[in-house]
CSV table of C-alpha atoms in Angstrom, one decimal:
chain,number,residue,atom,x,y,z
A,1,UNK,CA,11.0,-4.0,-17.0
A,2,UNK,CA,7.5,-4.2,-15.5
A,3,UNK,CA,5.9,-1.8,-13.0
A,4,UNK,CA,6.5,-4.3,-10.1
A,5,UNK,CA,10.3,-4.4,-10.9
A,6,UNK,CA,10.5,-0.6,-10.9
A,7,UNK,CA,8.6,-0.3,-7.7
A,8,UNK,CA,10.4,-2.9,-5.7
A,9,UNK,CA,13.4,-0.9,-4.5
A,10,UNK,CA,11.1,1.9,-3.3
A,11,UNK,CA,8.9,-0.6,-1.6
A,12,UNK,CA,11.9,-2.1,0.2
A,13,UNK,CA,13.0,1.4,1.4
A,14,UNK,CA,9.5,2.2,2.6
A,15,UNK,CA,9.3,-1.1,4.4
A,16,UNK,CA,12.7,-0.6,6.1
A,17,UNK,CA,11.8,3.0,7.2
A,18,UNK,CA,8.2,2.6,8.2
A,19,UNK,CA,7.8,-0.8,9.7
A,20,UNK,CA,10.5,-1.0,12.4
A,21,UNK,CA,9.1,2.2,14.2
A,22,UNK,CA,5.6,0.8,13.8
A,23,UNK,CA,6.7,-2.5,15.4
A,24,UNK,CA,8.5,-0.7,18.3
A,25,UNK,CA,5.9,2.0,19.1
A,26,UNK,CA,2.6,0.2,18.7
A,27,UNK,CA,1.3,-2.9,20.1
A,28,UNK,CA,-1.0,-3.8,17.2
A,29,UNK,CA,-2.7,-7.1,17.3
A,30,UNK,CA,-4.1,-8.5,14.1
A,31,UNK,CA,-6.8,-11.1,13.9
A,32,UNK,CA,-7.5,-13.5,11.0
A,33,UNK,CA,-4.4,-12.8,9.0
A,34,UNK,CA,-4.6,-16.4,7.8
A,35,UNK,CA,-7.6,-15.3,5.7
A,36,UNK,CA,-5.2,-13.4,3.4
A,37,UNK,CA,-4.0,-15.7,0.7
A,38,UNK,CA,-0.3,-16.3,0.4
A,39,UNK,CA,-0.3,-15.5,-3.3
A,40,UNK,CA,-2.5,-14.6,-6.2
A,41,UNK,CA,-5.0,-11.7,-6.3
A,42,UNK,CA,-6.3,-10.4,-3.0
A,43,UNK,CA,-8.5,-7.4,-2.3
A,44,UNK,CA,-8.5,-6.1,1.2
A,45,UNK,CA,-10.9,-3.3,1.9
A,46,UNK,CA,-9.9,-1.3,5.0
A,47,UNK,CA,-11.6,1.5,6.8
A,48,UNK,CA,-9.3,4.1,8.3
A,49,UNK,CA,-10.1,6.8,10.8
A,50,UNK,CA,-6.6,8.1,11.4
A,51,UNK,CA,-3.3,8.7,9.6
A,52,UNK,CA,-1.8,5.7,11.3
A,53,UNK,CA,-4.4,3.2,9.9
A,54,UNK,CA,-2.8,2.9,6.4
A,55,UNK,CA,0.6,2.1,8.2
A,56,UNK,CA,-1.2,-0.5,10.3
A,57,UNK,CA,-2.9,-2.0,7.3
A,58,UNK,CA,0.4,-2.2,5.4
A,59,UNK,CA,2.1,-3.7,8.4
A,60,UNK,CA,-0.5,-6.5,8.6
A,61,UNK,CA,-0.3,-7.2,4.9
A,62,UNK,CA,3.6,-7.3,4.9
A,63,UNK,CA,3.5,-9.5,8.0
A,64,UNK,CA,1.8,-12.2,6.0
A,65,UNK,CA,4.4,-11.9,3.2
A,66,UNK,CA,2.4,-9.8,0.8
A,67,UNK,CA,3.2,-6.5,-0.9
A,68,UNK,CA,0.4,-4.0,-0.3
A,69,UNK,CA,-0.8,-1.6,-3.0
A,70,UNK,CA,-3.0,1.3,-1.9
A,71,UNK,CA,-5.3,3.8,-3.5
A,72,UNK,CA,-4.3,7.1,-1.9
A,73,UNK,CA,-5.5,10.7,-2.3
A,74,UNK,CA,-3.5,12.5,-4.9
A,75,UNK,CA,-2.6,15.3,-2.6
A,76,UNK,CA,-0.2,12.9,-0.8
A,77,UNK,CA,1.8,12.6,-4.0
A,78,UNK,CA,2.4,16.4,-3.9
A,79,UNK,CA,4.4,16.1,-0.6
A,80,UNK,CA,8.0,16.1,-1.8
A,81,UNK,CA,9.6,12.9,-0.2
A,82,UNK,CA,6.3,11.2,0.6
A,83,UNK,CA,5.0,11.6,-2.9
A,84,UNK,CA,8.2,10.2,-4.4
A,85,UNK,CA,8.1,7.2,-2.0
A,86,UNK,CA,4.4,6.5,-2.7
A,87,UNK,CA,4.9,6.7,-6.5
A,88,UNK,CA,8.1,4.7,-6.4
A,89,UNK,CA,6.5,2.0,-4.3
A,90,UNK,CA,3.7,1.7,-6.9
A,91,UNK,CA,0.9,3.2,-4.9
A,92,UNK,CA,-2.0,4.5,-6.9
A,93,UNK,CA,-3.1,8.2,-6.7
A,94,UNK,CA,-6.8,9.0,-6.7
A,95,UNK,CA,-8.3,12.5,-7.5
A,96,UNK,CA,-11.4,12.5,-5.3
A,97,UNK,CA,-14.6,13.6,-7.0
A,98,UNK,CA,-13.0,13.7,-10.5
A,99,UNK,CA,-14.7,10.6,-12.0
A,100,UNK,CA,-11.3,9.6,-13.4
A,101,UNK,CA,-11.2,5.9,-14.0
A,102,UNK,CA,-7.4,5.6,-14.3
A,103,UNK,CA,-7.0,4.6,-10.7
A,104,UNK,CA,-9.5,1.8,-11.1
A,105,UNK,CA,-7.7,0.6,-14.2
A,106,UNK,CA,-4.4,0.6,-12.4
A,107,UNK,CA,-5.9,-1.1,-9.4
A,108,UNK,CA,-7.4,-3.8,-11.6
A,109,UNK,CA,-4.1,-4.4,-13.3
A,110,UNK,CA,-2.3,-4.7,-9.9
A,111,UNK,CA,-5.0,-7.1,-8.6
A,112,UNK,CA,-4.7,-9.2,-11.7
A,113,UNK,CA,-0.9,-9.4,-11.2
A,114,UNK,CA,-1.5,-10.8,-7.8
């Protein structure tokens, strides 16, 4: 069973829990979503200035039918429920300033898988 198969149930749970409140509470408007390819590798580099930005970025990517995969600071994976959901949904922990290349290898693998 591949990493994608293992991650899928957690991704579906995260999507069901996070996206409806985001849709109800925020009036986000996304432009140029047509630039995100429907399938195959896609790298979307997003800046974020608040804790809500990753949710908005995920919402936009899911809205076009893609499954987002993020690099996230490893401290988030230490938060009991959040960490389990992130890991279970296949998100990639990064230890800032460590020089560890493992997150890049995992990101490259995810990108190659489309």
